[in-house]
Coordinates of N, CA and C in Angstrom, one line a residue:
Chain A
M5 N 103.0 99.1 55.7 CA 103.2 99.0 54.2 C 104.1 97.9 53.8
N6 N 103.6 96.8 53.6 CA 104.4 95.6 53.2 C 104.2 95.4 51.7
T7 N 105.2 95.7 50.9 CA 105.1 95.6 49.5 C 105.7 94.2 49.0
S8 N 106.2 93.4 49.9 CA 106.7 92.1 49.4 C 105.9 91.0 50.0
I9 N 105.8 89.9 49.3 CA 105.0 88.8 49.8 C 106.0 87.9 50.4
S10 N 105.9 87.6 51.7 CA 106.9 86.9 52.4 C 106.4 85.6 53.0
T11 N 105.1 85.4 53.1 CA 104.6 84.1 53.7 C 104.8 83.0 52.7
S12 N 105.2 81.8 53.2 CA 105.5 80.7 52.4 C 104.4 80.2 51.6
N13 N 103.1 80.4 52.0 CA 102.0 79.9 51.3 C 101.6 80.8 50.1
C14 N 102.4 81.9 49.9 CA 102.1 82.7 48.7 C 103.3 82.6 47.7
D15 N 104.1 81.5 47.8 CA 105.3 81.4 47.0 C 104.9 81.0 45.6
V16 N 103.7 80.5 45.4 CA 103.3 80.1 44.1 C 102.1 80.9 43.5
I17 N 102.0 80.8 42.2 CA 100.8 81.6 41.6 C 100.3 80.7 40.4
S18 N 99.0 80.8 40.2 CA 98.5 80.0 39.1 C 98.7 80.8 37.8
S19 N 98.9 80.0 36.7 CA 99.1 80.7 35.4 C 97.9 81.5 35.0
D20 N 96.7 81.1 35.4 CA 95.6 81.9 34.9 C 95.4 83.2 35.7
K21 N 96.1 83.3 36.9 CA 96.2 84.6 37.6 C 97.2 85.5 36.9
V22 N 98.2 84.9 36.4 CA 99.2 85.8 35.7 C 98.7 86.4 34.4
E23 N 98.0 85.5 33.7 CA 97.4 86.0 32.4 C 96.4 87.0 32.7
G24 N 96.5 88.1 32.0 CA 95.5 89.2 32.2 C 96.0 90.3 33.2
T25 N 97.1 90.0 33.9 CA 97.6 90.9 34.9 C 98.3 92.1 34.2
A26 N 98.0 93.3 34.7 CA 98.6 94.5 34.2 C 100.1 94.6 34.4
V27 N 100.8 95.3 33.5 CA 102.2 95.5 33.6 C 102.5 97.0 33.5
Y28 N 103.2 97.5 34.5 CA 103.6 98.9 34.5 C 105.1 99.1 34.4
N29 N 105.5 100.3 34.1 CA 106.9 100.6 34.1 C 107.2 101.3 35.4
N30 N 108.5 101.7 35.6 CA 108.9 102.3 36.9 C 108.3 103.7 37.1
A31 N 107.9 104.3 35.9 CA 107.2 105.6 36.0 C 105.7 105.5 36.3
G32 N 105.2 104.2 36.5 CA 103.8 104.0 36.8 C 102.9 104.0 35.6
E33 N 103.5 104.1 34.4 CA 102.7 104.0 33.2 C 102.3 102.5 32.9
K34 N 101.0 102.3 32.5 CA 100.6 101.0 32.2 C 101.1 100.6 30.8
L35 N 101.8 99.5 30.7 CA 102.4 99.1 29.3 C 101.4 98.2 28.6
G36 N 100.6 97.4 29.4 CA 99.7 96.4 28.8 C 99.4 95.4 29.8
T37 N 99.0 94.2 29.3 CA 98.7 93.1 30.2 C 99.4 91.8 29.7
I38 N 99.6 90.9 30.6 CA 100.3 89.6 30.3 C 99.2 88.8 29.5
D39 N 99.6 88.3 28.3 CA 98.7 87.5 27.6 C 99.0 86.0 27.9
N40 N 100.2 85.6 27.9 CA 100.6 84.2 28.1 C 102.0 84.1 28.6
L41 N 102.4 82.9 29.0 CA 103.8 82.6 29.4 C 104.4 81.6 28.5
V42 N 105.7 81.8 28.2 CA 106.5 80.9 27.4 C 107.3 80.0 28.3
I43 N 107.1 78.7 28.2 CA 107.7 77.8 29.2 C 108.6 76.8 28.5
D44 N 109.8 76.6 29.1 CA 110.7 75.6 28.6 C 110.1 74.2 28.8
K45 N 109.8 73.4 27.8 CA 109.1 72.2 27.9 C 109.8 71.2 28.8
R46 N 111.1 71.1 28.6 CA 111.9 70.1 29.4 C 112.0 70.4 30.8
S47 N 112.4 71.6 31.2 CA 112.6 71.9 32.6 C 111.4 72.5 33.3
G48 N 110.4 72.9 32.5 CA 109.3 73.6 33.1 C 109.5 75.0 33.6
Q49 N 110.6 75.6 33.1 CA 111.0 76.9 33.6 C 110.3 78.0 32.7
V50 N 109.6 78.9 33.4 CA 109.0 80.0 32.6 C 110.1 80.9 32.1
R51 N 110.2 81.1 30.8 CA 111.3 81.9 30.1 C 110.8 83.3 29.9
Y52 N 109.6 83.5 29.4 CA 109.1 84.8 29.0 C 107.7 85.0 29.4
A53 N 107.3 86.2 29.7 CA 105.9 86.6 29.9 C 105.6 87.5 28.7
V54 N 104.6 87.2 28.0 CA 104.3 87.9 26.7 C 103.3 89.0 27.0
L55 N 103.8 90.3 26.8 CA 103.0 91.5 27.1 C 102.1 91.8 25.8
E56 N 100.9 92.1 26.0 CA 100.0 92.5 24.9 C 99.8 94.0 25.1
F57 N 99.9 94.7 24.0 CA 100.0 96.1 24.0 C 99.6 96.8 22.7
G58 N 99.0 97.9 22.8 CA 98.7 98.7 21.6 C 97.4 98.3 20.8
G59 N 97.1 99.0 19.8 CA 96.0 98.6 18.9 C 94.7 99.0 19.6
F60 N 93.6 98.7 18.9 CA 92.2 99.1 19.3 C 91.3 97.9 18.9
L61 N 90.6 97.4 19.9 CA 89.7 96.3 19.7 C 90.4 95.1 19.1
G62 N 91.7 94.9 19.4 CA 92.4 93.8 18.9 C 93.1 94.1 17.6
M63 N 92.7 95.2 16.9 CA 93.4 95.5 15.6 C 94.7 96.3 15.9
G64 N 95.8 95.8 15.3 CA 97.1 96.5 15.5 C 97.7 96.2 16.9
T65 N 97.1 95.2 17.6 CA 97.7 94.8 18.9 C 99.0 93.9 18.6
D66 N 100.0 94.2 19.4 CA 101.3 93.5 19.2 C 101.6 92.7 20.5
R67 N 102.4 91.7 20.4 CA 102.8 91.0 21.6 C 104.3 91.1 21.8
Y68 N 104.7 91.5 23.0 CA 106.1 91.7 23.3 C 106.6 90.7 24.4
P69 N 107.4 89.8 24.0 CA 107.9 88.8 25.0 C 108.9 89.5 25.9
L70 N 108.8 89.4 27.2 CA 109.7 89.9 28.2 C 110.4 88.8 29.0
P71 N 111.7 88.9 29.2 CA 112.3 87.8 30.0 C 111.6 87.8 31.4
W72 N 111.2 86.6 31.9 CA 110.4 86.5 33.1 C 111.1 87.2 34.3
S73 N 112.5 87.1 34.3 CA 113.2 87.6 35.5 C 113.2 89.1 35.5
M74 N 112.7 89.8 34.4 CA 112.5 91.2 34.5 C 111.4 91.7 35.3
L75 N 110.4 90.8 35.5 CA 109.1 91.2 36.1 C 109.2 91.1 37.6
S76 N 108.8 92.1 38.3 CA 108.6 92.0 39.7 C 107.1 92.4 40.0
Y77 N 106.6 91.8 41.1 CA 105.2 92.0 41.4 C 105.0 93.1 42.4
D78 N 104.1 94.0 42.1 CA 103.9 95.1 43.0 C 102.5 95.0 43.6
T79 N 102.4 94.6 44.9 CA 101.1 94.4 45.5 C 100.2 95.6 45.6
D80 N 100.9 96.8 45.7 CA 100.1 98.1 45.8 C 99.4 98.3 44.4
R81 N 100.1 98.1 43.3 CA 99.5 98.3 42.0 C 98.7 97.1 41.5
D82 N 98.9 95.9 42.3 CA 98.3 94.7 41.8 C 98.7 94.4 40.4
G83 N 99.9 94.5 40.1 CA 100.4 94.3 38.7 C 101.9 94.1 38.7
Y84 N 102.4 93.7 37.6 CA 103.9 93.6 37.5 C 104.5 94.9 37.1
V85 N 105.8 95.1 37.5 CA 106.5 96.2 37.2 C 107.8 95.8 36.4
V86 N 108.1 96.4 35.3 CA 109.3 96.2 34.5 C 110.0 97.5 34.3
P87 N 111.4 97.4 34.3 CA 112.1 98.7 34.1 C 112.3 99.0 32.6
I88 N 111.2 99.3 31.9 CA 111.2 99.6 30.5 C 110.5 101.0 30.2
D89 N 111.2 101.9 29.6 CA 110.6 103.1 29.1 C 109.6 102.8 28.0
K90 N 108.5 103.5 27.9 CA 107.5 103.3 26.9 C 108.2 103.4 25.5
S91 N 109.1 104.4 25.3 CA 109.7 104.6 24.0 C 110.6 103.5 23.6
R92 N 111.1 102.7 24.6 CA 112.0 101.6 24.3 C 111.2 100.5 23.7
L93 N 109.9 100.4 24.0 CA 109.1 99.3 23.4 C 109.0 99.5 21.9
D94 N 109.2 100.7 21.4 CA 109.1 100.9 20.0 C 110.1 100.1 19.2
E95 N 111.2 99.8 19.9 CA 112.3 99.1 19.2 C 112.3 97.6 19.6
A96 N 111.5 97.2 20.6 CA 111.6 95.9 21.2 C 111.0 94.8 20.2
P97 N 111.6 93.6 20.4 CA 111.0 92.5 19.6 C 109.6 92.3 19.9
R98 N 108.8 92.1 18.8 CA 107.3 92.0 19.0 C 106.8 91.2 17.8
Y99 N 105.6 90.8 17.9 CA 104.9 90.1 16.7 C 103.4 90.4 16.8
P100 N 102.8 90.5 15.6 CA 101.3 90.9 15.6 C 100.5 89.8 16.3
L101 N 99.4 90.2 16.9 CA 98.5 89.3 17.6 C 98.1 88.1 16.7
A102 N 97.9 88.3 15.4 CA 97.4 87.3 14.6 C 98.4 86.3 14.1
D103 N 99.7 86.6 14.3 CA 100.8 85.8 13.9 C 101.0 84.6 14.8
P104 N 101.5 83.5 14.3 CA 101.9 82.4 15.2 C 103.1 82.8 16.0
S105 N 103.2 82.2 17.2 CA 104.3 82.6 18.1 C 105.7 82.4 17.4
P106 N 106.5 83.4 17.3 CA 107.8 83.2 16.7 C 108.7 82.2 17.4
F107 N 108.4 81.9 18.7 CA 109.2 81.0 19.5 C 109.1 79.6 18.9
T108 N 108.0 79.3 18.2 CA 107.8 78.0 17.6 C 108.3 77.9 16.1
T109 N 108.7 79.1 15.6 CA 109.1 79.0 14.2 C 110.5 79.5 14.0
D110 N 111.1 80.2 15.0 CA 112.4 80.8 14.9 C 113.2 80.5 16.1
A111 N 114.2 79.6 15.9 CA 115.0 79.1 17.0 C 115.8 80.1 17.7
S112 N 116.1 81.2 17.0 CA 116.9 82.3 17.6 C 116.1 83.4 18.2
Y113 N 114.8 83.3 18.2 CA 113.9 84.4 18.7 C 114.1 84.7 20.1
G114 N 114.2 83.7 20.9 CA 114.4 83.9 22.4 C 115.7 84.6 22.7
Q115 N 116.8 84.2 21.9 CA 118.1 84.9 22.1 C 118.0 86.4 21.7
R116 N 117.2 86.7 20.7 CA 117.0 88.1 20.3 C 116.3 88.9 21.4
V117 N 115.3 88.3 22.0 CA 114.6 89.0 23.1 C 115.6 89.2 24.2
N118 N 116.3 88.1 24.6 CA 117.3 88.3 25.7 C 118.3 89.4 25.5
S119 N 118.8 89.4 24.3 CA 119.9 90.3 24.0 C 119.4 91.8 24.0
F120 N 118.1 91.9 23.5 CA 117.5 93.3 23.5 C 117.4 93.8 24.9
Y121 N 117.1 93.0 25.8 CA 116.9 93.4 27.2 C 118.1 93.3 28.1
G122 N 119.2 92.8 27.4 CA 120.5 92.7 28.1 C 120.6 91.5 29.0
Y123 N 119.9 90.4 28.6 CA 120.0 89.1 29.4 C 120.8 88.1 28.7
Chain B
M15 N 108.2 57.4 12.4 CA 107.5 57.5 13.7 C 108.4 58.2 14.7
N16 N 108.3 59.5 14.7 CA 109.1 60.3 15.7 C 108.2 60.8 16.8
T17 N 108.3 60.2 17.9 CA 107.3 60.6 19.0 C 108.0 61.6 20.0
S18 N 109.2 62.0 19.7 CA 109.8 63.0 20.6 C 110.0 64.3 19.8
I19 N 110.0 65.4 20.4 CA 110.2 66.7 19.8 C 111.7 67.0 20.0
S20 N 112.4 67.1 18.9 CA 113.9 67.3 19.1 C 114.4 68.6 18.5
T21 N 113.7 69.3 17.7 CA 114.2 70.5 17.1 C 114.2 71.6 18.2
S22 N 115.2 72.4 18.1 CA 115.4 73.4 19.2 C 114.4 74.4 19.2
N23 N 113.7 74.7 18.0 CA 112.7 75.7 18.0 C 111.3 75.2 18.6
C24 N 111.3 74.0 19.0 CA 110.1 73.5 19.7 C 110.4 73.2 21.2
D25 N 111.4 73.9 21.7 CA 111.8 73.6 23.1 C 110.9 74.4 24.1
V26 N 110.1 75.3 23.6 CA 109.2 76.1 24.4 C 107.8 75.9 24.0
I27 N 106.9 76.2 25.0 CA 105.4 76.1 24.7 C 104.8 77.2 25.5
S28 N 103.7 77.7 24.9 CA 102.9 78.8 25.5 C 102.0 78.2 26.6
S29 N 101.8 78.9 27.7 CA 100.9 78.5 28.8 C 99.5 78.3 28.2
D30 N 99.1 79.1 27.3 CA 97.7 78.9 26.8 C 97.5 77.8 25.9
K31 N 98.6 77.2 25.4 CA 98.6 75.9 24.7 C 98.5 74.7 25.6
V32 N 99.1 74.9 26.8 CA 99.1 73.8 27.8 C 97.7 73.7 28.4
E33 N 97.1 74.8 28.7 CA 95.8 74.9 29.3 C 94.8 74.3 28.3
G34 N 94.0 73.4 28.8 CA 93.0 72.8 27.9 C 93.5 71.5 27.2
T35 N 94.8 71.2 27.3 CA 95.3 70.0 26.7 C 94.9 68.7 27.5
A36 N 94.6 67.7 26.7 CA 94.1 66.4 27.4 C 95.3 65.7 28.1
V37 N 94.9 65.0 29.1 CA 95.9 64.2 29.8 C 95.4 62.7 29.8
Y38 N 96.3 61.8 29.4 CA 96.0 60.4 29.4 C 96.9 59.6 30.3
N39 N 96.5 58.4 30.7 CA 97.4 57.5 31.4 C 98.0 56.5 30.5
N40 N 98.9 55.7 31.0 CA 99.6 54.8 30.2 C 98.7 53.8 29.4
A41 N 97.5 53.5 30.0 CA 96.6 52.6 29.4 C 95.8 53.3 28.3
G42 N 96.1 54.6 28.1 CA 95.4 55.3 27.0 C 94.0 55.9 27.4
E43 N 93.7 55.8 28.7 CA 92.4 56.4 29.2 C 92.6 57.9 29.4
K44 N 91.6 58.6 29.0 CA 91.7 60.1 29.2 C 91.3 60.4 30.6
L45 N 92.2 61.1 31.3 CA 92.0 61.4 32.7 C 91.3 62.8 32.9
G46 N 91.5 63.6 32.0 CA 90.9 65.0 32.0 C 91.7 65.9 31.2
T47 N 91.7 67.2 31.5 CA 92.4 68.2 30.8 C 93.1 69.1 31.8
I48 N 94.2 69.8 31.3 CA 95.0 70.7 32.2 C 94.2 72.0 32.3
D49 N 93.9 72.4 33.5 CA 93.2 73.7 33.7 C 94.2 74.9 33.9
N50 N 95.2 74.7 34.7 CA 96.2 75.8 34.9 C 97.5 75.2 35.4
L51 N 98.5 76.0 35.4 CA 99.8 75.7 35.9 C 100.1 76.4 37.2
V52 N 100.8 75.8 38.2 CA 101.1 76.4 39.4 C 102.6 76.7 39.3
I53 N 103.0 78.0 39.4 CA 104.3 78.5 39.2 C 105.0 79.0 40.4
D54 N 106.2 78.7 40.7 CA 107.0 79.3 41.7 C 107.3 80.7 41.4
K55 N 106.8 81.7 42.2 CA 106.9 83.1 41.8 C 108.3 83.6 41.7
R56 N 109.1 83.1 42.6 CA 110.5 83.6 42.6 C 111.3 83.1 41.4
S57 N 111.3 81.8 41.3 CA 112.2 81.2 40.3 C 111.5 81.1 38.9
G58 N 110.2 81.2 38.8 CA 109.5 81.0 37.6 C 109.4 79.6 37.1
Q59 N 109.6 78.7 38.1 CA 109.6 77.2 37.8 C 108.2 76.7 37.9
V60 N 107.7 76.0 36.8 CA 106.4 75.4 36.9 C 106.5 74.2 37.9
R61 N 105.7 74.2 38.9 CA 105.7 73.1 39.9 C 104.7 72.1 39.6
Y62 N 103.4 72.5 39.3 CA 102.3 71.6 39.1 C 101.5 71.9 37.9
A63 N 101.0 70.9 37.3 CA 99.9 71.1 36.3 C 98.6 70.6 36.9
V64 N 97.6 71.4 36.9 CA 96.4 71.1 37.6 C 95.4 70.5 36.6
L65 N 95.1 69.2 36.9 CA 94.2 68.4 36.0 C 92.8 68.6 36.5
E66 N 91.9 68.9 35.5 CA 90.5 69.0 35.8 C 89.8 67.8 35.3
F67 N 88.9 67.2 36.2 CA 88.4 65.9 36.0 C 87.1 65.6 36.7
G68 N 86.2 64.9 36.1 CA 85.0 64.4 36.8 C 83.9 65.4 36.7
G69 N 82.7 65.1 37.3 CA 81.6 66.0 37.3 C 80.9 66.0 36.0
F70 N 79.9 66.9 35.9 CA 79.0 67.0 34.8 C 78.6 68.5 34.6
L71 N 78.9 69.1 33.5 CA 78.7 70.5 33.3 C 79.2 71.4 34.4
G72 N 80.4 71.0 34.9 CA 81.1 71.8 35.9 C 80.7 71.5 37.3
M73 N 79.5 70.7 37.5 CA 79.1 70.3 38.9 C 79.9 69.1 39.3
G74 N 80.5 69.1 40.5 CA 81.2 67.9 40.9 C 82.6 67.8 40.3
T75 N 83.0 68.8 39.5 CA 84.3 68.7 38.9 C 85.4 69.0 40.0
D76 N 86.5 68.2 40.0 CA 87.5 68.4 40.9 C 88.8 68.8 40.2
R77 N 89.8 69.3 40.9 CA 91.1 69.7 40.4 C 92.1 68.9 41.1
Y78 N 93.0 68.3 40.3 CA 94.1 67.4 40.8 C 95.4 68.0 40.4
P79 N 96.2 68.5 41.3 CA 97.5 69.0 41.0 C 98.4 67.8 40.8
L80 N 99.2 67.8 39.7 CA 100.2 66.8 39.4 C 101.5 67.4 39.3
P81 N 102.6 66.8 39.9 CA 103.9 67.4 39.7 C 104.2 67.5 38.2
W82 N 104.7 68.7 37.8 CA 105.0 68.9 36.4 C 105.9 67.9 35.8
S83 N 106.9 67.4 36.5 CA 107.8 66.4 36.0 C 107.2 65.1 35.7
M84 N 106.0 64.8 36.2 CA 105.3 63.6 35.9 C 104.8 63.5 34.4
L85 N 104.6 64.7 33.9 CA 103.9 64.8 32.6 C 104.9 64.6 31.4
S86 N 104.6 63.8 30.5 CA 105.4 63.8 29.2 C 104.4 64.0 28.1
Y87 N 104.9 64.6 27.0 CA 104.0 65.0 25.9 C 104.0 63.9 24.8
D88 N 102.9 63.5 24.4 CA 102.8 62.4 23.4 C 102.2 63.1 22.1
T89 N 103.1 63.2 21.1 CA 102.6 63.9 19.9 C 101.6 63.1 19.1
D90 N 101.6 61.8 19.2 CA 100.6 61.0 18.6 C 99.2 61.2 19.1
R91 N 99.1 61.3 20.5 CA 97.8 61.5 21.1 C 97.5 63.0 21.2
D92 N 98.5 63.9 20.9 CA 98.3 65.3 21.1 C 97.9 65.7 22.5
G93 N 98.5 65.0 23.5 CA 98.2 65.3 24.9 C 99.3 64.8 25.8
Y94 N 99.1 65.1 27.1 CA 100.1 64.6 28.0 C 99.8 63.2 28.5
V95 N 100.8 62.5 28.9 CA 100.7 61.2 29.4 C 101.3 61.2 30.8
V96 N 100.5 60.6 31.8 CA 101.1 60.5 33.2 C 100.9 59.0 33.6
P97 N 101.8 58.5 34.4 CA 101.7 57.1 34.8 C 100.8 56.9 36.1
I98 N 99.5 57.2 35.9 CA 98.6 57.1 37.0 C 97.4 56.3 36.6
D99 N 97.1 55.2 37.4 CA 95.9 54.5 37.2 C 94.7 55.3 37.6
K100 N 93.6 55.1 36.9 CA 92.4 55.9 37.2 C 91.9 55.7 38.6
S101 N 92.1 54.5 39.1 CA 91.7 54.2 40.5 C 92.5 55.0 41.5
R102 N 93.8 55.2 41.1 CA 94.6 55.9 42.0 C 94.2 57.4 42.3
L103 N 93.5 57.9 41.3 CA 93.0 59.3 41.4 C 92.0 59.5 42.5
D104 N 91.3 58.3 42.8 CA 90.3 58.4 43.9 C 90.9 58.8 45.2
E105 N 92.2 58.5 45.4 CA 92.8 58.9 46.7 C 93.7 60.1 46.6
A106 N 93.9 60.6 45.4 CA 94.8 61.7 45.1 C 94.3 63.0 45.7
P107 N 95.3 63.9 46.1 CA 94.9 65.2 46.6 C 94.1 66.0 45.5
R108 N 93.1 66.6 45.9 CA 92.2 67.3 45.0 C 91.4 68.3 45.7
Y109 N 90.8 69.2 45.0 CA 89.9 70.2 45.6 C 88.8 70.6 44.6
P110 N 87.6 70.9 45.1 CA 86.5 71.3 44.3 C 86.8 72.5 43.4
L111 N 86.3 72.5 42.2 CA 86.4 73.6 41.2 C 86.1 74.9 41.8
A112 N 85.1 75.0 42.7 CA 84.6 76.2 43.2 C 85.5 76.8 44.4
D113 N 86.4 75.9 44.9 CA 87.2 76.3 46.0 C 88.4 77.1 45.6
P114 N 88.9 78.0 46.4 CA 90.2 78.7 46.1 C 91.3 77.7 46.1
S115 N 92.3 78.0 45.4 CA 93.5 77.1 45.2 C 94.1 76.9 46.6
P116 N 94.2 75.6 47.1 CA 94.8 75.3 48.4 C 96.3 75.7 48.4
F117 N 96.9 75.9 47.3 CA 98.3 76.4 47.3 C 98.4 77.7 47.9
T118 N 97.4 78.5 47.8 CA 97.5 79.9 48.4 C 97.0 80.0 49.8
T119 N 96.4 78.9 50.3 CA 95.9 78.9 51.7 C 96.6 77.9 52.6
D120 N 97.3 76.9 52.1 CA 97.9 75.8 52.9 C 99.3 75.6 52.4
A121 N 100.3 76.1 53.3 CA 101.7 76.0 52.9 C 102.2 74.6 52.7
S122 N 101.5 73.6 53.2 CA 102.0 72.3 53.1 C 101.4 71.5 52.0
Y123 N 100.5 72.1 51.3 CA 99.7 71.4 50.2 C 100.6 70.8 49.1
G124 N 101.5 71.6 48.7 CA 102.5 71.1 47.7 C 103.2 69.9 48.1
Q125 N 103.7 69.9 49.4 CA 104.4 68.7 49.9 C 103.5 67.5 49.9
R126 N 102.2 67.7 50.2 CA 101.3 66.6 50.2 C 101.1 66.0 48.8
V127 N 101.0 66.9 47.8 CA 100.9 66.4 46.5 C 102.2 65.6 46.1
N128 N 103.3 66.2 46.4 CA 104.6 65.6 46.0 C 104.7 64.2 46.7
S129 N 104.4 64.1 47.9 CA 104.6 62.9 48.7 C 103.6 61.8 48.2
F130 N 102.4 62.2 47.8 CA 101.4 61.2 47.3 C 101.9 60.6 46.0
Y131 N 102.6 61.4 45.1 CA 103.1 60.8 43.9 C 104.5 60.4 43.9
G132 N 105.1 60.4 45.2 CA 106.4 59.9 45.4 C 107.5 60.8 44.9
Y133 N 107.3 62.1 45.0 CA 108.3 63.1 44.6 C 108.9 63.8 45.8

């Protein structure tokens, strides 16, 4: 039972493998899937993974940016795990699927996300 | 004529905006488009942008990983610019579209890419 990836040739992952990957919480509940990553242009550092969650056939679906360092990969579940209760997401920073990314319109949005999750 | 993005709310970009973006060289020739990003799992650092280039209707198309720090964004062209002659790509590390990513099968592949481009 090896749940960690230790070989050096698995140290990297393609963005298109991350996108669409399921996200679970510690209780094993599926929270949603990763829609996209938010990257610092200058440094190339991934800052946030944006969780897509809720709604039906795209209606009412919201996007929840999560600090990248919150995510750990679980090979057994073949998905990411984050320490977030489902009820906590009710209060989490989010934006509707149809809206433009607040990261491009609101300079303090990232800080708001970080402070909500205690980063 | 402001060719650099300086406002703090444009410091980040979404992975799905990078994917599909055109890549030019300094001579203004289009080299291809970004297909995906290769990310260090542990640190979340983007290591490579994978350029898709060549072929016809997907046949004969190859993928060329480029060190992320080689890319600069040109707002006038609405694409990335890299200092690579087209002829240089003939010798550059690449893999066929249909092949699995060598980053996951060959631990030294990243080093080969870096050393080809002098990183």
